[in-house]
Coordinates of C-alpha atoms and ligand atoms in Angstrom, one line a residue:
M99 CA 0.0 0.0 0.0
T100 CA 1.5 3.3 -1.0
D101 CA -0.8 5.5 1.2
G102 CA -0.3 3.5 4.4
K103 CA -3.9 2.5 4.5
S104 CA -5.2 -1.0 3.9
H105 CA -7.9 -1.6 1.3
F106 CA -10.7 -4.1 1.4
S107 CA -13.9 -4.8 -0.4
V108 CA -17.4 -6.1 0.6
A109 CA -20.8 -6.2 -0.9
V110 CA -22.5 -4.5 2.1
L111 CA -20.9 -2.6 4.9
I112 CA -23.1 -2.4 8.0
V113 CA -22.3 0.3 10.5
G114 CA -23.4 -0.7 14.0
A115 CA -23.7 -4.1 15.6
G116 CA -26.8 -3.4 17.7
P117 CA -29.8 -5.6 17.2
V118 CA -30.7 -4.0 13.9
G119 CA -27.3 -4.3 12.3
L120 CA -27.0 -7.9 13.4
A121 CA -30.5 -8.7 12.1
L122 CA -29.5 -7.2 8.7
A123 CA -26.3 -9.2 8.6
I124 CA -28.2 -12.4 9.3
E125 CA -30.8 -11.7 6.5
L126 CA -27.9 -10.9 4.1
G127 CA -25.7 -13.7 5.3
L128 CA -28.3 -16.4 5.0
R129 CA -28.7 -15.3 1.3
G130 CA -25.0 -15.7 0.8
V131 CA -24.2 -12.0 0.7
N132 CA -20.7 -11.0 1.7
C133 CA -21.0 -8.3 4.4
L134 CA -18.9 -6.7 7.2
I135 CA -20.4 -5.2 10.3
V136 CA -18.3 -2.7 12.3
D137 CA -19.0 -1.3 15.7
E138 CA -16.9 1.2 17.6
T139 CA -17.6 -0.4 21.0
D140 CA -15.9 -3.5 22.4
G141 CA -19.3 -5.3 22.3
Q142 CA -20.1 -4.9 25.9
I143 CA -23.7 -3.8 26.5
Q144 CA -23.5 -0.1 27.4
V145 CA -27.0 0.6 28.6
P146 CA -29.5 -2.3 29.1
T147 CA -32.4 -0.9 27.2
A148 CA -34.6 -3.3 25.1
N149 CA -36.2 -6.3 26.9
Y150 CA -39.3 -7.2 24.9
L151 CA -39.3 -9.0 21.6
N152 CA -42.8 -8.8 20.0
C153 CA -44.4 -11.8 18.3
R154 CA -43.4 -10.7 14.8
T155 CA -39.7 -10.4 15.8
V156 CA -39.8 -13.9 17.3
E157 CA -41.3 -15.2 14.0
F158 CA -38.2 -13.8 12.3
L159 CA -36.0 -15.5 14.9
R160 CA -37.8 -18.7 14.1
R161 CA -36.9 -18.4 10.5
W162 CA -33.3 -17.8 11.5
G163 CA -33.3 -20.9 13.7
I164 CA -32.8 -19.1 17.0
A165 CA -36.3 -18.7 18.4
D166 CA -35.9 -21.6 20.8
E167 CA -32.6 -20.3 22.1
A168 CA -34.2 -17.0 22.9
R169 CA -37.2 -18.7 24.4
Y170 CA -35.6 -21.4 26.5
R171 CA -32.0 -20.6 26.9
S172 CA -31.8 -16.9 27.8
F173 CA -34.0 -15.1 30.4
K174 CA -35.6 -17.7 32.8
S175 CA -38.2 -19.4 30.7
D176 CA -40.5 -20.1 33.6
Y177 CA -40.5 -16.6 35.1
P178 CA -43.9 -15.0 34.6
N179 CA -44.0 -12.0 32.3
N180 CA -46.5 -10.3 34.7
V181 CA -47.0 -6.5 34.9
L182 CA -47.8 -4.9 38.2
Y183 CA -48.9 -1.5 39.3
L184 CA -48.1 -0.8 43.0
T185 CA -47.9 2.1 45.4
G186 CA -44.6 0.6 46.6
L187 CA -43.0 -2.8 47.1
N188 CA -44.4 -2.7 50.6
G189 CA -47.5 -0.8 49.5
H190 CA -50.7 -1.7 47.8
E191 CA -51.5 -3.4 44.5
L192 CA -53.4 -1.2 42.0
A193 CA -53.5 -3.5 39.0
R194 CA -52.1 -6.8 37.8
F195 CA -51.7 -8.2 34.3
E196 CA -50.9 -11.9 34.3
R197 CA -48.9 -12.9 31.3
P198 CA -47.3 -16.3 30.6
A199 CA -43.6 -17.0 31.0
N200 CA -41.5 -17.2 27.8
G201 CA -41.8 -21.0 27.9
A202 CA -45.6 -20.8 27.7
S203 CA -46.2 -17.6 25.6
A204 CA -46.6 -19.3 22.3
A205 CA -49.7 -21.2 23.4
R206 CA -51.5 -17.9 24.0
W207 CA -50.9 -16.6 20.5
S208 CA -53.0 -18.8 18.3
V209 CA -52.4 -16.5 15.3
S210 CA -48.7 -17.2 15.4
P211 CA -46.4 -20.3 15.8
E212 CA -44.5 -18.2 18.3
G213 CA -45.3 -15.7 21.0
P214 CA -43.6 -12.6 22.4
L215 CA -40.5 -13.0 24.6
W216 CA -38.9 -11.2 27.5
C217 CA -35.4 -11.4 26.3
P218 CA -33.2 -8.5 27.7
K219 CA -30.5 -7.1 25.6
A220 CA -27.7 -8.8 27.6
Y221 CA -29.2 -12.1 26.2
F222 CA -30.5 -11.0 22.9
D223 CA -27.5 -9.2 21.4
P224 CA -25.2 -12.2 22.0
I225 CA -27.7 -14.6 20.5
L226 CA -27.9 -12.5 17.3
R227 CA -24.1 -12.1 17.3
K228 CA -23.5 -15.8 17.6
K229 CA -25.9 -16.5 14.7
A230 CA -24.5 -13.8 12.5
T231 CA -20.8 -14.7 13.0
A232 CA -21.6 -18.4 12.3
I233 CA -22.5 -17.5 8.7
P234 CA -19.4 -17.7 6.5
S235 CA -20.2 -14.6 4.5
V236 CA -20.5 -12.3 7.6
Q237 CA -17.6 -10.7 9.3
L238 CA -18.0 -8.7 12.6
R239 CA -15.4 -6.2 13.9
F240 CA -15.7 -4.5 17.2
G241 CA -13.5 -1.6 18.1
C242 CA -13.8 -0.3 14.6
R243 CA -15.4 3.1 13.8
L244 CA -16.7 4.5 10.6
E245 CA -15.1 7.9 10.3
R246 CA -16.5 9.1 7.0
F247 CA -17.6 7.9 3.5
H248 CA -18.3 9.1 0.0
Q249 CA -20.2 7.6 -2.8
T250 CA -19.0 6.8 -6.3
H251 CA -21.0 5.9 -9.3
N252 CA -20.9 2.2 -8.4
G253 CA -20.2 2.0 -4.7
V254 CA -19.2 3.6 -1.4
V255 CA -15.8 4.3 -0.2
A256 CA -15.6 4.2 3.6
E257 CA -12.9 5.2 6.0
L258 CA -12.7 3.0 9.1
I259 CA -10.5 3.5 12.1
D260 CA -9.4 0.8 14.5
V261 CA -10.2 2.3 17.9
A262 CA -7.3 0.7 19.8
S263 CA -4.5 1.3 17.3
Q264 CA -5.9 4.4 15.6
R265 CA -5.0 2.7 12.3
H266 CA -7.0 3.8 9.3
E267 CA -8.4 1.6 6.7
Q268 CA -10.3 2.3 3.5
I269 CA -12.9 -0.1 2.4
T270 CA -15.1 -0.2 -0.7
A271 CA -18.6 -1.6 -0.6
E272 CA -21.4 -1.8 -3.1
Y273 CA -23.8 -0.6 -0.4
L274 CA -23.5 0.9 3.1
V275 CA -26.2 0.7 5.7
G276 CA -26.2 2.9 8.7
C277 CA -27.6 0.9 11.7
D278 CA -25.7 3.2 13.9
G279 CA -28.4 4.2 16.4
G280 CA -30.2 7.4 17.3
R281 CA -27.1 9.6 16.9
S282 CA -26.3 8.1 13.5
S283 CA -23.3 9.7 12.0
V284 CA -24.3 8.1 8.7
R285 CA -27.6 10.0 8.8
H286 CA -25.7 13.2 9.7
Q287 CA -23.2 12.8 6.9
L288 CA -26.1 12.4 4.5
G289 CA -27.7 15.6 5.8
I290 CA -31.0 13.7 6.5
K291 CA -33.0 15.2 9.3
L292 CA -35.3 13.6 11.9
Q293 CA -38.9 15.0 11.8
G294 CA -41.3 14.7 14.7
G295 CA -41.4 15.5 18.4
F296 CA -38.4 15.7 20.7
A297 CA -38.5 15.2 24.5
S298 CA -37.4 18.3 26.4
H299 CA -35.2 16.3 28.8
R300 CA -33.4 13.0 29.3
Q301 CA -34.8 10.3 31.6
L302 CA -32.5 8.5 34.1
L303 CA -32.0 4.7 34.0
V304 CA -30.2 2.9 36.8
W305 CA -29.4 -0.8 36.9
F306 CA -28.7 -2.6 40.1
K307 CA -28.5 -5.9 42.0
S308 CA -30.9 -6.6 44.8
P309 CA -32.7 -9.7 46.3
L310 CA -36.0 -7.7 45.8
L311 CA -38.2 -10.8 45.3
K312 CA -37.3 -11.9 48.9
H313 CA -38.5 -8.5 50.3
H314 CA -42.1 -8.2 48.9
Q315 CA -45.1 -10.4 48.5
F316 CA -46.4 -9.4 45.1
G317 CA -44.5 -12.2 43.4
P318 CA -42.4 -12.1 40.2
A319 CA -43.1 -9.6 37.4
V320 CA -41.1 -8.4 34.5
L321 CA -42.5 -4.8 34.8
T322 CA -43.5 -3.2 38.0
W323 CA -44.8 0.4 38.0
I324 CA -44.4 2.1 41.3
L325 CA -46.6 5.2 42.0
K326 CA -45.4 7.3 44.9
P327 CA -46.0 10.9 46.0
D328 CA -42.6 11.8 44.4
G329 CA -43.7 10.4 41.0
I330 CA -43.9 7.3 39.0
A331 CA -41.0 4.8 38.4
L332 CA -40.7 1.6 36.4
L333 CA -38.8 -1.5 37.6
S334 CA -37.8 -4.0 34.9
A335 CA -36.5 -7.6 35.6
L336 CA -33.2 -8.1 33.7
D337 CA -32.4 -11.7 34.6
G338 CA -35.3 -13.1 36.5
G339 CA -33.1 -13.1 39.6
E340 CA -31.4 -10.2 41.3
T341 CA -30.6 -7.8 38.4
W342 CA -33.0 -4.9 37.8
R343 CA -33.4 -1.6 36.0
T344 CA -35.3 1.3 37.1
G345 CA -35.8 5.1 36.6
P346 CA -38.1 7.8 37.7
W347 CA -40.3 9.6 35.1
L348 CA -39.6 13.1 36.2
S349 CA -38.2 16.3 34.8
Q350 CA -34.4 16.6 34.5
E351 CA -34.3 19.2 37.3
E352 CA -36.1 16.8 39.7
V353 CA -34.0 13.8 38.6
D354 CA -30.8 15.8 39.1
R355 CA -31.7 16.4 42.8
R356 CA -30.8 12.9 43.7
T357 CA -27.9 10.4 43.0
P358 CA -28.7 7.1 41.2
E359 CA -28.3 5.4 44.6
E360 CA -30.8 7.8 46.2
W361 CA -33.3 7.1 43.4
V362 CA -33.0 3.3 43.8
R363 CA -33.5 3.6 47.6
L364 CA -36.6 5.9 47.1
I365 CA -38.1 3.6 44.5
I366 CA -37.6 0.2 46.2
G367 CA -38.1 1.5 49.8
D368 CA -36.1 1.2 53.0
G369 CA -34.5 -1.9 54.3
I370 CA -33.8 -3.7 51.0
P371 CA -30.1 -4.2 50.2
F372 CA -28.9 -3.2 46.7
E373 CA -25.8 -2.3 44.7
V374 CA -25.9 0.1 41.8
L375 CA -24.2 -1.4 38.7
G376 CA -24.5 1.6 36.3
S377 CA -26.6 4.4 35.1
G378 CA -27.4 6.2 31.9
Y379 CA -30.1 8.2 30.1
W380 CA -32.7 7.9 27.4
G381 CA -34.7 10.4 25.4
G382 CA -38.4 9.6 24.9
H383 CA -38.6 11.2 21.4
H384 CA -41.0 10.3 18.6
A385 CA -39.3 11.2 15.3
V386 CA -38.6 9.7 11.9
A387 CA -36.0 10.4 9.3
E388 CA -37.2 12.4 6.3
R389 CA -35.5 9.9 4.0
Y390 CA -34.2 6.3 4.5
R391 CA -31.8 6.3 1.6
Q392 CA -29.4 8.3 -0.5
N393 CA -28.2 6.4 -3.6
R394 CA -26.2 3.5 -2.3
V395 CA -26.4 4.4 1.4
F396 CA -29.4 3.3 3.5
L397 CA -30.5 3.8 7.1
A398 CA -32.3 1.4 9.4
G399 CA -33.3 1.0 13.0
D400 CA -32.9 3.9 15.5
A401 CA -30.9 5.7 12.8
T402 CA -34.2 6.3 11.1
H403 CA -36.6 6.4 14.0
L404 CA -36.8 7.2 17.7
L405 CA -39.8 6.0 19.6
T406 CA -40.7 6.1 23.3
P407 CA -40.3 2.8 25.0
A408 CA -44.1 2.5 25.5
G409 CA -45.3 -0.4 23.4
A410 CA -41.8 -1.7 23.0
L411 CA -41.8 -0.8 19.3
G412 CA -38.3 0.7 18.9
M413 CA -36.0 -2.2 18.3
N414 CA -38.9 -4.4 17.0
T415 CA -39.6 -1.8 14.3
G416 CA -35.9 -1.7 13.5
I417 CA -35.7 -5.5 13.1
G418 CA -38.7 -5.1 10.7
D419 CA -36.6 -2.6 8.7
A420 CA -33.7 -5.0 8.6
V421 CA -35.9 -7.9 7.3
D422 CA -37.4 -5.7 4.6
L423 CA -34.1 -4.3 3.4
G424 CA -32.2 -7.6 3.6
W425 CA -33.9 -9.5 0.9
K426 CA -34.1 -6.5 -1.3
L427 CA -30.4 -5.8 -1.1
A428 CA -29.7 -9.5 -1.7
A429 CA -32.0 -9.6 -4.7
T430 CA -30.4 -6.5 -6.2
L431 CA -26.9 -7.9 -5.7
Q432 CA -27.9 -11.2 -7.1
G433 CA -29.2 -9.5 -10.2
W434 CA -32.9 -10.5 -10.3
A435 CA -34.3 -7.2 -9.0
G436 CA -35.3 -3.9 -10.7
A437 CA -34.6 -0.5 -9.3
E438 CA -38.0 -0.1 -7.8
L439 CA -37.2 -2.9 -5.3
L440 CA -34.7 -0.9 -3.3
E441 CA -36.9 2.2 -3.8
S442 CA -39.8 0.4 -2.0
Y443 CA -37.8 0.0 1.2
E444 CA -38.5 3.6 2.4
R445 CA -42.1 3.5 1.1
E446 CA -42.9 0.4 3.0
R447 CA -41.0 0.9 6.2
R448 CA -41.5 4.6 6.8
A449 CA -45.3 4.2 6.7
I450 CA -45.1 1.4 9.3
T451 CA -42.8 3.5 11.4
L452 CA -45.2 6.4 11.4
Q453 CA -48.0 4.0 12.4
N454 CA -45.8 2.6 15.2
I455 CA -44.8 6.0 16.4
A456 CA -48.4 7.0 16.7
A457 CA -49.2 3.8 18.7
S458 CA -46.2 4.2 21.0
S459 CA -46.9 7.9 21.6
A460 CA -50.6 7.2 22.5
L461 CA -49.4 4.6 25.0
H462 CA -46.8 7.0 26.4
N463 CA -49.4 9.7 26.8
A464 CA -51.8 7.2 28.5
D465 CA -49.1 6.8 31.2
K466 CA -49.5 10.5 32.1
H467 CA -53.0 9.7 33.5
F468 CA -51.4 7.6 36.2
E469 CA -50.6 10.0 38.9
Y470 CA -50.3 9.6 42.6
S471 CA -53.2 11.2 44.4
E472 CA -53.5 11.9 48.1
N473 CA -54.7 8.8 50.1
L474 CA -53.8 6.4 47.3
D475 CA -51.5 4.4 49.6
A476 CA -53.5 4.9 52.8
D477 CA -54.9 2.0 54.8
T478 CA -58.2 3.8 55.2
E479 CA -61.5 3.2 53.5
A480 CA -60.9 6.2 51.3
G481 CA -57.5 4.8 50.2
K482 CA -59.0 1.4 49.5
Q483 CA -61.7 2.9 47.4
L484 CA -59.2 4.9 45.5
Q485 CA -57.0 1.8 44.9
L486 CA -59.9 -0.4 43.9
T487 CA -61.9 1.9 41.8
Q488 CA -60.2 5.0 40.4
L489 CA -56.8 3.9 39.5
G490 CA -57.2 0.1 39.3
K491 CA -60.2 0.6 36.9
L492 CA -58.4 3.2 34.9
L493 CA -55.4 0.9 34.5
L494 CA -57.4 -2.1 33.5
E495 CA -59.4 -0.2 31.0
S496 CA -56.8 2.2 29.6
S497 CA -55.0 1.6 26.4
R498 CA -51.9 0.7 28.5
G499 CA -53.9 -1.9 30.3
L500 CA -55.2 -3.2 26.9
E501 CA -51.6 -3.4 25.6
F502 CA -50.6 -5.6 28.5
K503 CA -53.7 -7.8 28.1
T504 CA -53.6 -8.2 24.3
G505 CA -50.0 -7.6 23.3
I506 CA -51.3 -5.2 20.6
P507 CA -51.5 -7.9 17.9
G508 CA -53.0 -5.4 15.4
I509 CA -49.8 -3.3 15.5
V510 CA -47.5 -6.3 15.8
L511 CA -48.9 -8.7 13.2
G512 CA -51.6 -6.6 11.4
Y513 CA -49.3 -4.1 9.7
S514 CA -49.5 -4.1 5.9
Y515 CA -47.6 -2.6 3.1
D516 CA -50.7 -1.1 1.6
E517 CA -49.1 1.6 -0.5
S518 CA -46.2 -0.5 -1.6
P519 CA -45.2 -0.2 -5.3
I520 CA -44.2 -3.8 -5.3
C521 CA -47.4 -5.3 -3.9
I522 CA -50.2 -5.7 -6.4
S523 CA -53.5 -4.5 -5.0
D524 CA -56.6 -6.6 -5.9
G525 CA -58.9 -3.7 -5.1
T526 CA -60.1 -5.0 -1.7
P527 CA -60.3 -2.1 0.8
T528 CA -57.7 -1.6 3.4
Q529 CA -58.6 -2.8 6.9
P530 CA -58.7 0.0 9.6
L531 CA -55.9 -0.6 12.1
E532 CA -57.2 -1.8 15.4
P533 CA -54.2 -2.1 17.8
N534 CA -55.7 -4.7 20.1
A535 CA -57.2 -7.0 17.5
Y536 CA -55.6 -8.9 14.5
T537 CA -57.6 -10.3 11.7
P538 CA -55.6 -12.6 9.4
S539 CA -55.6 -11.5 5.8
T540 CA -53.9 -12.2 2.5
R541 CA -54.7 -8.8 1.1
P542 CA -51.5 -7.8 -0.8
G543 CA -49.1 -6.2 1.6
A544 CA -50.3 -8.1 4.7
R545 CA -48.2 -10.7 6.6
A546 CA -49.3 -14.1 5.2
P547 CA -51.2 -15.8 8.1
H548 CA -50.1 -18.7 10.2
A549 CA -51.8 -22.1 10.2
W550 CA -50.4 -25.3 11.5
L551 CA -49.5 -27.9 8.9
A552 CA -47.8 -31.1 10.0
E553 CA -46.8 -31.5 13.6
G554 CA -44.9 -28.3 14.6
Q555 CA -44.8 -26.9 11.1
S556 CA -46.4 -23.5 10.3
T557 CA -47.3 -22.0 7.0
L558 CA -44.8 -19.3 8.0
D559 CA -42.0 -22.0 7.8
L560 CA -42.7 -22.2 4.0
F561 CA -41.4 -18.7 3.4
G562 CA -38.0 -17.2 3.6
H563 CA -35.4 -17.6 0.9
G564 CA -37.1 -16.6 -2.3
F565 CA -40.7 -16.1 -3.3
T566 CA -43.3 -18.8 -2.5
L567 CA -46.3 -19.5 -4.7
L568 CA -49.0 -21.2 -2.7
R569 CA -51.5 -23.3 -4.6
L570 CA -54.5 -23.7 -2.3
G571 CA -57.4 -26.1 -2.3
N572 CA -57.9 -29.1 -4.6
W573 CA -58.6 -27.2 -7.8
V574 CA -56.0 -24.7 -8.8
P575 CA -55.3 -23.1 -12.2
D576 CA -52.2 -24.2 -14.1
T577 CA -49.2 -22.2 -12.9
A578 CA -46.6 -23.6 -15.4
L579 CA -46.3 -20.4 -17.3
L580 CA -45.7 -18.3 -14.2
E581 CA -43.1 -20.8 -13.0
A582 CA -41.3 -20.7 -16.4
T583 CA -41.4 -16.9 -16.4
A584 CA -39.9 -16.8 -12.9
Q585 CA -37.1 -19.1 -14.1
E586 CA -36.5 -16.8 -17.1
C587 CA -36.1 -13.7 -15.0
Q588 CA -34.1 -15.7 -12.3
L589 CA -36.6 -14.9 -9.6
P590 CA -36.2 -17.6 -7.0
L591 CA -39.7 -19.2 -6.7
K592 CA -40.9 -22.3 -4.8
V593 CA -44.3 -23.6 -5.5
T594 CA -46.2 -25.3 -2.7
A595 CA -49.6 -27.0 -2.8
L596 CA -51.8 -26.9 0.3
E597 CA -55.1 -28.8 -0.1
Q598 CA -56.6 -28.3 3.3
P599 CA -59.9 -26.5 3.0
E600 CA -59.4 -24.6 6.2
I601 CA -56.1 -23.1 4.9
L602 CA -57.8 -22.2 1.6
E603 CA -60.5 -20.4 3.7
L604 CA -57.8 -18.6 5.7
Y605 CA -55.8 -17.6 2.6
E606 CA -58.9 -16.4 0.8
R607 CA -57.6 -17.1 -2.7
R608 CA -56.4 -20.2 -4.7
L609 CA -53.1 -18.6 -5.6
V610 CA -51.1 -16.5 -3.2
L611 CA -47.6 -15.2 -4.0
V612 CA -45.6 -14.6 -0.8
R613 CA -42.4 -12.5 -0.7
P614 CA -39.2 -13.7 1.0
D615 CA -40.2 -11.6 4.1
G616 CA -43.5 -13.4 4.5
H617 CA -45.7 -10.6 3.2
V618 CA -48.2 -11.2 0.4
A619 CA -47.2 -9.7 -3.0
W620 CA -50.1 -10.9 -5.1
R621 CA -53.2 -13.1 -4.9
S622 CA -55.9 -14.3 -7.3
D623 CA -58.2 -17.2 -8.1
E624 CA -57.0 -17.2 -11.7
M625 CA -53.8 -17.2 -13.5
P626 CA -53.0 -13.8 -15.2
A627 CA -52.7 -13.9 -19.0
R628 CA -49.3 -12.3 -18.7
P629 CA -47.5 -13.5 -15.5
K630 CA -44.5 -11.5 -16.5
T631 CA -46.3 -8.3 -15.6
I632 CA -46.9 -9.7 -12.1
L633 CA -43.3 -10.9 -11.6
D634 CA -41.8 -7.7 -12.9
Q635 CA -43.8 -5.6 -10.5
V636 CA -43.1 -7.7 -7.4
R637 CA -39.3 -7.7 -8.2
G638 CA -39.3 -4.0 -8.8
V639 CA -38.8 -3.9 -12.5
A640 CA -42.0 -2.3 -13.7
P641 CA -43.1 1.0 -12.2
A642 CA -46.3 0.4 -10.2
N643 CA -48.6 2.3 -12.6
R644 CA -47.6 0.2 -15.6
A645 CA -48.5 -3.2 -14.0
Ligands
LIG65 C1 -35.5 2.4 28.4 C2 -35.7 1.8 27.0 C3 -36.3 0.6 26.9 C4 -36.5 0.0 25.6 N1 -37.2 -1.1 25.5 C5 -37.4 -1.7 24.3 C6 -38.1 -2.9 24.2 O1 -38.4 -3.6 25.2 N2 -38.3 -3.4 22.9 C7 -38.0 -2.7 21.8 O2 -38.3 -3.1 20.7 N3 -37.3 -1.5 21.9 C8 -37.0 -1.0 23.1 N4 -36.2 0.1 23.2 C9 -35.7 0.7 22.0 C10 -34.4 0.0 21.6 O3 -33.4 0.1 22.7 C11 -33.7 0.6 20.4 O4 -34.7 0.8 19.4 C12 -32.7 -0.3 19.8 O5 -31.6 -0.5 20.7 C13 -32.1 0.2 18.5 O6 -31.3 -0.7 17.9 P1 -30.3 -0.2 16.7 O7 -29.5 -1.5 16.4 O8 -31.0 0.5 15.7 O9 -29.3 0.8 17.4 P2 -28.3 0.7 18.7 O10 -28.7 -0.4 19.6 O11 -28.2 2.1 19.2 O12 -26.9 0.3 18.0 C14 -26.2 1.1 17.2 C15 -24.7 0.6 17.2 O13 -24.0 1.5 16.3 C16 -22.7 1.6 16.8 N5 -22.1 2.8 16.2 C17 -22.6 4.1 16.2 N6 -21.8 4.9 15.5 C18 -20.9 4.2 14.9 C19 -19.7 4.4 14.1 N7 -19.5 5.6 13.5 N8 -18.9 3.4 13.7 C20 -19.1 2.1 14.2 N9 -20.2 1.9 15.1 C21 -21.0 2.8 15.4 C22 -22.9 1.8 18.3 O14 -21.7 1.5 19.1 C23 -24.0 0.8 18.6 O15 -23.5 -0.5 19.0 C24 -36.0 0.7 24.5 C25 -35.3 1.9 24.6 C26 -35.2 2.5 25.9 C27 -34.4 3.8 26.0

C-alpha cells in the first residue's frame, strides 16, 4: 500500500452491531451476501435498554433458527411475564396483568407459531451475534469506527478506524447501511433530518442488583410500575433473579436532585439491600428520518426512527426494517431485482414507522394519567376505594392496560404494506388498524397468516429464501407459465400445494404469492394472462402504474 492504509472490499458494509445491524447481517448472510459489520464499541452492553421481543420479531428468529434459544436458553423461561402497578414494594397493588412466562407464551398466540418473549439485551444481542458470525459470508469487527464515507457511481468508499491502534483503513462496498443508532453519524453525513417531536429532557436509567423478590409479597413480574407521591417509576427484571433496571419519570431538574443510589432507595423503599451497577439516560422522542436512503447508502433502526419505549416498538420496528431491506439488497446484488425494489424499502418501512410512532406515543401519553393522588397508599376506607376503583379501573381499561392484556396484535402482526409499489392491489379495501385485534388476511401487503401444517410446522415456515407461490385447495389453475417466467427472470420461486380446505379459507384465494419476508405480494383465483407483468412488479422492474 502506498498511502499507508489497507484496502478491502465487501458487498455490504453495515455500520453498527446493535440488534438491527446484526439482524440485517443475518438476513444478508443467509442469502450468501458478503458483508462486514463494524461497531466502535468492544461489544459490551453499554445501557441495558430493550427487553421485549414482540411476536413478529420472534417469528423472524424462528426463520433464522434461533427462536428456541431466545425462548428457553436466555431469560428464565418459567419466570412469569407479569406486569404490576403498585404504590410501593411494601404498599398496595393497584393493577395486575398476568402474562405467561417465555416457555408458555406461544400457546396464547393462536395466530402465530411463536409468541412474544422477555429477552433483555444482555441475552438477545449475544444470540444475534452468535448467529451472524456463524455465517461464513458475515464478518463482525468490534473496536472499529466508521469515520466518513463518500459515494462513487458504483459503490461507497468508507474510512474506518481501529479504535485501539488508531490505524485507518479504507474499504469499498457496493452498499453501506447505517444501523448506527439514534445519533447516527451516517444520517448526519447524508444531511438527513429527523422529523417529529423531541422530549425536552433526558430520563434516568439505573441498573442494580438486589434480592428484591425476597423482600415483597407481590410475586415475580417483568415490569413493576411504582406510583409514589414523588412520582412514577418503572422497575424491569433483567435476569429473573437479582438484576433490575429502574428510573423515575420526572423532569431533568427533579431527577438531578438525587444520585442514582438515592433514586433506587426511594423507589424500592427502605431496608432492602442493593448495589448500583451503572446508570445512563434515554430520550423519549418520537421522530422519523425524512428519508431512508441516498443512492447506495441506507439507514435502518434507530438511525431512522426514535420511539418512546411505550409499546416496545423501537427495536422491534428496527428489526422489521432489517428484514425488509435484507432480501431487497440481496436480490439486487444477485441480479434479479429492478430499481423499484430498493426504492420500495423507504415507502414500506416509513409508513409502518409512522404507524408505530403513533401507537407508541398514544401509550406513552396514557401513562400520564397515572398520577399519585392523596390517600392512594392509605390503609383507610378512602384509600381502599381509590385503589380499587379509580386507579385500578383506569389501568385495567386504559390503552396501556389493553396493551398488557392483548400484546397489541393489530400493530405487531396486522401491519400491511398497503401503499407499496411492489405489492399488487386486488382492489379490496384496506382494513382499519385496530391495535388490540388482529384479523388474518392475505390482502397484498399483509403478513401471510399462520396455520399449523404437520406437527410443529407452520405455514410461515414455508417462506424465507425466495418467493413462494401457494396453490391452495384441490382445484388450482395451471401455474406452469408463471413458473417458467420466474425461471427466465431468475426470480427464486418455490411452488407449494396446500389442499386443506381450512387453509384455503384462511388464505382467501387459490393462488397467493408470498415474498421472502413473509408478506403477500399478489393473490388471485385465476392465472393472469401475462404472468411476467406480475413478476416484474413484485421484483421492482416495472413502475407500479404500468403493471
Ligand atoms: C429504556 C428503554 C427501553 C426500551 N425497551 C425496548 C423494548 O423492550 N423493545 C424494543 O423493541 N425496543 C426497546 N427500546 C428501544 C431500543 O433500545 C432501540 O430501538 C434499539 O436499541 C435500536 O437498535 P439499533 O441497532 O438500531 O441501534 P443501537 O442499539 O443504538 O446500536 C447502534 C450501534 O452502532 C454503533 N455505532 C454508532 N456509530 C458508529 C460508528 N460511527 N462506527 C461504528 N459503530 C457505530 C454503536 O456502538 C451501537 O452499538 C427501548 C429503549 C429504551 C431507551
